[in-house]
Short mmCIF file of C-alpha atoms and ligand atoms in Angstrom, two decimals:
data_model
loop_
_atom_site.label_atom_id
_atom_site.label_comp_id
_atom_site.label_asym_id
_atom_site.label_seq_id
_atom_site.Cartn_x
_atom_site.Cartn_y
_atom_site.Cartn_z
CA MET A 1 -118.73 -39.17 -4.01
CA THR A 2 -117.87 -41.32 -6.94
CA ARG A 3 -120.53 -43.66 -8.08
CA LYS A 4 -119.61 -46.27 -10.54
CA PRO A 5 -121.39 -45.60 -13.78
CA LEU A 6 -123.76 -48.28 -15.00
CA ILE A 7 -125.13 -48.99 -18.58
CA ALA A 8 -127.96 -51.34 -18.83
CA GLY A 9 -129.75 -52.76 -21.91
CA ASN A 10 -133.31 -53.46 -21.59
CA TRP A 11 -133.86 -55.83 -24.62
CA LYS A 12 -137.78 -55.73 -23.97
CA MET A 13 -139.68 -58.09 -25.99
CA HIS A 14 -136.99 -58.67 -28.56
CA ASN A 15 -134.75 -61.43 -29.79
CA THR A 16 -135.11 -65.28 -29.85
CA THR A 17 -132.68 -67.24 -27.75
CA ALA A 18 -130.16 -67.57 -30.77
CA GLU A 19 -130.33 -63.93 -31.40
CA ALA A 20 -129.81 -63.18 -27.68
CA ARG A 21 -126.66 -65.35 -27.64
CA GLU A 22 -125.31 -63.50 -30.56
CA LEU A 23 -126.08 -60.21 -29.10
CA VAL A 24 -124.43 -60.79 -25.67
CA VAL A 25 -121.40 -62.29 -27.25
CA GLY A 26 -121.21 -59.25 -29.54
CA VAL A 27 -121.31 -56.92 -26.50
CA MET A 28 -118.56 -59.02 -24.66
CA GLN A 29 -116.40 -58.90 -27.68
CA GLY A 30 -116.84 -55.29 -28.07
CA VAL A 31 -115.58 -54.66 -24.48
CA LYS A 32 -112.92 -57.39 -24.45
CA GLU A 33 -110.02 -54.89 -24.81
CA PHE A 34 -110.79 -53.19 -21.72
CA GLU A 35 -110.07 -54.02 -18.12
CA LYS A 36 -113.16 -54.51 -15.96
CA SER A 37 -111.94 -51.71 -13.69
CA GLU A 38 -112.17 -49.23 -16.63
CA LEU A 39 -115.43 -50.09 -17.85
CA PRO A 40 -118.80 -48.89 -16.26
CA ASP A 41 -120.86 -51.82 -14.83
CA ILE A 42 -122.57 -53.30 -17.81
CA VAL A 43 -125.96 -55.06 -17.50
CA VAL A 44 -128.13 -56.86 -20.23
CA ALA A 45 -131.78 -57.71 -19.59
CA PRO A 46 -133.20 -60.44 -21.93
CA VAL A 47 -136.59 -61.99 -21.97
CA PHE A 48 -137.13 -64.75 -19.37
CA THR A 49 -136.78 -67.54 -21.86
CA SER A 50 -133.43 -66.34 -23.08
CA ILE A 51 -131.87 -65.99 -19.45
CA PRO A 52 -130.33 -69.29 -19.44
CA ALA A 53 -128.77 -69.03 -22.66
CA VAL A 54 -127.22 -65.44 -21.90
CA SER A 55 -126.21 -66.81 -18.57
CA GLU A 56 -124.30 -69.57 -20.12
CA GLU A 57 -122.63 -67.23 -22.62
CA ILE A 58 -121.56 -64.95 -19.66
CA PHE A 59 -120.59 -67.26 -16.94
CA GLU A 60 -119.57 -70.52 -18.76
CA LYS A 61 -118.37 -69.69 -22.27
CA CYS A 62 -116.76 -66.16 -21.82
CA GLY A 63 -116.17 -66.14 -17.98
CA CYS A 64 -115.01 -62.56 -18.32
CA GLY A 65 -117.37 -61.27 -15.78
CA LYS A 66 -117.71 -57.86 -17.55
CA VAL A 67 -121.38 -58.15 -18.30
CA ALA A 68 -123.99 -58.87 -15.69
CA LEU A 69 -127.50 -60.37 -16.16
CA ALA A 70 -130.78 -58.78 -15.42
CA ALA A 71 -134.42 -59.81 -15.58
CA GLN A 72 -137.00 -57.50 -16.86
CA ASN A 73 -139.59 -58.24 -14.23
CA CYS A 74 -140.32 -60.82 -11.45
CA TYR A 75 -143.09 -61.86 -9.04
CA PHE A 76 -142.58 -61.06 -5.32
CA GLU A 77 -144.08 -64.29 -3.94
CA PRO A 78 -141.52 -67.23 -3.63
CA LYS A 79 -143.68 -69.88 -5.14
CA GLY A 80 -147.30 -70.99 -5.54
CA ALA A 81 -150.50 -70.74 -7.79
CA PHE A 82 -149.32 -67.75 -9.81
CA THR A 83 -149.75 -68.98 -13.31
CA GLY A 84 -147.52 -67.24 -15.79
CA GLU A 85 -145.11 -65.63 -13.14
CA ILE A 86 -141.63 -66.07 -12.32
CA SER A 87 -139.90 -66.01 -8.88
CA ILE A 88 -136.79 -64.21 -7.89
CA ASP A 89 -135.12 -67.55 -6.92
CA MET A 90 -135.83 -68.88 -10.45
CA ILE A 91 -134.05 -65.89 -11.95
CA LYS A 92 -131.35 -66.09 -9.40
CA GLU A 93 -130.53 -69.68 -10.43
CA PHE A 94 -129.04 -68.11 -13.58
CA LYS A 95 -126.81 -65.81 -11.74
CA ALA A 96 -128.71 -62.74 -12.33
CA GLU A 97 -127.47 -59.73 -10.25
CA TYR A 98 -130.25 -57.21 -11.20
CA ILE A 99 -134.06 -57.24 -11.86
CA ILE A 100 -135.87 -54.24 -13.44
CA ILE A 101 -139.13 -53.24 -11.87
CA GLY A 102 -141.72 -50.91 -12.39
CA HIS A 103 -140.97 -50.06 -16.02
CA SER A 104 -143.69 -47.75 -17.32
CA GLU A 105 -144.58 -50.30 -20.02
CA ARG A 106 -145.42 -52.67 -17.12
CA ARG A 107 -147.32 -49.95 -15.30
CA GLN A 108 -149.30 -48.99 -18.46
CA TYR A 109 -150.14 -52.27 -20.09
CA PHE A 110 -149.99 -54.71 -17.20
CA GLY A 111 -151.41 -52.73 -14.45
CA GLU A 112 -148.51 -52.68 -12.07
CA THR A 113 -149.20 -50.57 -9.09
CA ASP A 114 -146.82 -48.75 -6.81
CA GLU A 115 -147.65 -51.33 -4.09
CA MET A 116 -146.67 -54.19 -6.39
CA ILE A 117 -143.37 -52.53 -7.24
CA ASN A 118 -142.60 -51.89 -3.52
CA SER A 119 -143.40 -55.47 -2.80
CA LYS A 120 -141.02 -56.58 -5.61
CA ALA A 121 -138.13 -54.21 -4.52
CA LYS A 122 -138.32 -55.79 -0.73
CA ALA A 123 -138.26 -59.21 -2.11
CA ILE A 124 -135.40 -58.62 -4.69
CA LEU A 125 -133.17 -56.98 -1.92
CA ALA A 126 -134.02 -59.82 0.57
CA ALA A 127 -132.67 -62.18 -2.24
CA GLY A 128 -129.42 -60.12 -2.36
CA ILE A 129 -130.24 -58.92 -6.00
CA ILE A 130 -130.32 -55.25 -6.95
CA PRO A 131 -133.53 -53.82 -8.01
CA ILE A 132 -133.48 -51.18 -10.95
CA ILE A 133 -136.45 -49.31 -10.17
CA CYS A 134 -138.14 -47.15 -12.89
CA CYS A 135 -140.06 -43.93 -12.67
CA GLY A 136 -141.08 -41.43 -15.04
CA GLU A 137 -143.88 -38.90 -16.11
CA THR A 138 -146.16 -38.98 -19.02
CA LEU A 139 -146.19 -35.88 -21.49
CA GLU A 140 -149.49 -34.90 -19.86
CA GLN A 141 -148.04 -34.80 -16.50
CA ARG A 142 -145.01 -32.77 -17.66
CA GLU A 143 -147.24 -30.34 -19.46
CA ALA A 144 -149.37 -30.04 -16.39
CA GLY A 145 -146.31 -29.20 -14.35
CA VAL A 146 -146.60 -32.21 -11.89
CA THR A 147 -143.58 -34.06 -13.03
CA ASP A 148 -141.43 -33.64 -9.76
CA ALA A 149 -144.39 -34.42 -7.61
CA HIS A 150 -145.49 -37.38 -9.60
CA ILE A 151 -141.88 -38.91 -9.56
CA ALA A 152 -141.53 -38.09 -5.78
CA SER A 153 -144.67 -39.85 -5.15
CA GLN A 154 -143.44 -43.11 -7.27
CA ILE A 155 -140.00 -43.05 -5.38
CA VAL A 156 -141.32 -42.58 -1.89
CA LYS A 157 -143.90 -45.52 -2.41
CA ALA A 158 -141.28 -47.82 -4.14
CA LEU A 159 -138.88 -47.29 -1.21
CA GLU A 160 -141.34 -47.63 1.62
CA GLY A 161 -140.19 -49.93 4.35
CA ILE A 162 -136.64 -50.56 2.68
CA THR A 163 -133.64 -50.05 5.06
CA PRO A 164 -131.41 -47.09 4.31
CA ALA A 165 -128.42 -49.49 3.58
CA ASP A 166 -130.67 -51.52 0.91
CA VAL A 167 -131.82 -48.03 -0.62
CA ALA A 168 -128.07 -47.30 -1.14
CA LYS A 169 -127.55 -50.54 -3.07
CA SER A 170 -130.52 -50.16 -5.33
CA VAL A 171 -130.66 -48.53 -8.74
CA ILE A 172 -133.28 -45.89 -9.92
CA ALA A 173 -133.98 -45.25 -13.66
CA TYR A 174 -135.57 -41.86 -14.58
CA GLU A 175 -137.35 -42.52 -17.84
CA PRO A 176 -139.79 -39.80 -18.94
CA ILE A 177 -142.42 -41.85 -20.80
CA TRP A 178 -142.71 -39.37 -23.76
CA ALA A 179 -138.87 -40.06 -24.32
CA ILE A 180 -139.23 -43.89 -24.55
CA GLY A 181 -138.97 -45.11 -28.04
CA THR A 182 -139.65 -41.83 -29.59
CA GLY A 183 -136.25 -40.61 -30.49
CA LYS A 184 -136.97 -37.48 -28.37
CA THR A 185 -134.12 -37.60 -25.82
CA CYS A 186 -135.00 -35.43 -22.69
CA ASP A 187 -132.63 -32.61 -22.54
CA SER A 188 -129.61 -33.53 -20.42
CA VAL A 189 -129.82 -30.59 -18.14
CA GLU A 190 -133.47 -31.23 -17.54
CA ALA A 191 -132.89 -35.03 -16.95
CA ASN A 192 -130.11 -34.07 -14.49
CA ARG A 193 -132.53 -31.54 -12.85
CA VAL A 194 -135.10 -34.32 -12.35
CA ILE A 195 -132.58 -36.89 -11.06
CA ALA A 196 -131.18 -34.51 -8.65
CA GLU A 197 -134.69 -33.97 -7.30
CA ILE A 198 -135.07 -37.88 -7.03
CA ARG A 199 -131.79 -37.81 -5.01
CA LYS A 200 -133.27 -35.33 -2.70
CA VAL A 201 -136.25 -37.49 -2.16
CA VAL A 202 -133.97 -40.52 -1.53
CA ALA A 203 -132.17 -38.17 1.06
CA GLN A 204 -135.47 -37.69 2.92
CA VAL A 205 -136.23 -41.30 2.97
CA ALA A 206 -132.78 -42.92 3.49
CA GLY A 207 -130.50 -40.02 4.58
CA ARG A 208 -128.07 -37.90 2.69
CA GLU A 209 -125.14 -40.29 2.71
CA ASN A 210 -127.29 -43.15 1.09
CA ALA A 211 -128.69 -40.60 -1.41
CA ASP A 212 -125.16 -39.81 -2.52
CA LYS A 213 -124.50 -43.62 -2.81
CA ILE A 214 -127.61 -44.68 -4.89
CA ARG A 215 -126.97 -44.87 -8.68
CA ILE A 216 -129.69 -43.01 -10.70
CA LEU A 217 -129.84 -43.72 -14.47
CA TYR A 218 -131.63 -41.88 -17.39
CA GLY A 219 -133.47 -43.77 -19.87
CA GLY A 220 -135.43 -42.71 -22.84
CA SER A 221 -133.98 -42.64 -26.42
CA VAL A 222 -130.28 -42.77 -25.29
CA LYS A 223 -128.02 -43.27 -28.31
CA PRO A 224 -124.29 -43.34 -29.03
CA SER A 225 -124.58 -39.60 -29.94
CA THR A 226 -126.17 -38.56 -26.61
CA ILE A 227 -124.48 -40.52 -23.90
CA LYS A 228 -121.45 -38.11 -23.55
CA GLU A 229 -123.43 -35.29 -22.69
CA GLN A 230 -125.68 -37.19 -20.47
CA MET A 231 -122.69 -38.71 -18.47
CA ALA A 232 -121.12 -35.24 -18.15
CA GLN A 233 -124.14 -34.26 -15.89
CA SER A 234 -123.48 -34.05 -12.13
CA ASP A 235 -126.17 -36.47 -11.00
CA ILE A 236 -126.81 -38.89 -14.07
CA ASP A 237 -124.87 -42.03 -13.15
CA GLY A 238 -125.63 -44.13 -16.26
CA ALA A 239 -128.28 -45.22 -18.77
CA LEU A 240 -131.29 -47.67 -19.21
CA VAL A 241 -131.07 -48.25 -22.91
CA GLY A 242 -133.91 -49.83 -24.94
CA GLY A 243 -133.59 -49.72 -28.76
CA ALA A 244 -129.88 -48.85 -28.97
CA SER A 245 -129.17 -51.81 -26.77
CA LEU A 246 -130.19 -54.33 -29.56
CA LYS A 247 -127.29 -53.72 -31.75
CA ALA A 248 -124.09 -54.67 -30.15
CA ASP A 249 -122.10 -51.85 -31.87
CA ASP A 250 -124.52 -49.08 -30.70
CA PHE A 251 -124.53 -50.51 -27.27
CA VAL A 252 -120.69 -50.81 -26.92
CA GLU A 253 -120.51 -47.21 -28.17
CA ILE A 254 -122.74 -46.09 -25.39
CA ILE A 255 -120.57 -48.09 -22.89
CA LYS A 256 -117.57 -46.46 -24.24
CA GLY A 257 -119.32 -43.08 -23.88
CA ALA A 258 -119.53 -43.81 -20.19
CA MET A 259 -116.03 -44.36 -19.52
P1 13P B 301 -135.45 -46.49 -25.67
O1 13P B 301 -134.03 -46.41 -25.31
O2 13P B 301 -135.85 -47.39 -26.88
O3 13P B 301 -136.18 -45.16 -25.80
O4 13P B 301 -136.15 -47.18 -24.33
C1 13P B 301 -135.80 -46.77 -23.09
C2 13P B 301 -136.43 -47.70 -22.03
O5 13P B 301 -137.61 -47.85 -21.89
C3 13P B 301 -135.31 -48.72 -21.47
O6 13P B 301 -135.93 -49.24 -20.38
#
């Protein structure tokens, strides 16, 4: 089974619009020499306010189609009295192809529940967009030996009621919380072990064939120096990159490491 590698940059709450333009242009220039077919799928997720500008750089100015656009979040209702929220159609207007959901920072600081993440996943897939569904354990959970059970529960709840075909199209990102922004990358063999466990859970809910198709990324202090070893693992299909995606050169090195 060959799954196309995917390298996604989650810019989190960084960059003004002007900085976001500069960054995406830097990434596109860095990959210009390569054919789309040799590159991994490349995704960037700016803040909402920079989405129109980044979309313009990707689709109107460059037109290279090598970098895809993602949002970092969305709301699952199509419209209405939900002050401060953004709907999927509003994101789709700018040709976004992916939406990140269930990031640990949203779960931890903004009270997102598994039920909300499931509602978002269903609405995103119904709109023809690909959800990047995040999961991951805290250090306390890891030390208590409940990592696998916790992640299985997150995944089962996120995928509830989603058709097997839609599950296969989705992306999962395993991001151990203790590895995010700490510089402490999870050991590649261990990350691969957890990701293989996630694939088993997906097989239980959507069948083996779909579990073989779904792409599962690793995230947490991914750097140019770690990506090759991570990509050499059997079940790691790419990376969700935070800090190192904010510098075009580093992000391009990571993309090259996945080729
Ligand atoms: P870092 O790469 O900065 O650890 O962030 C990972 C992450 O949370 C990506 O979503």
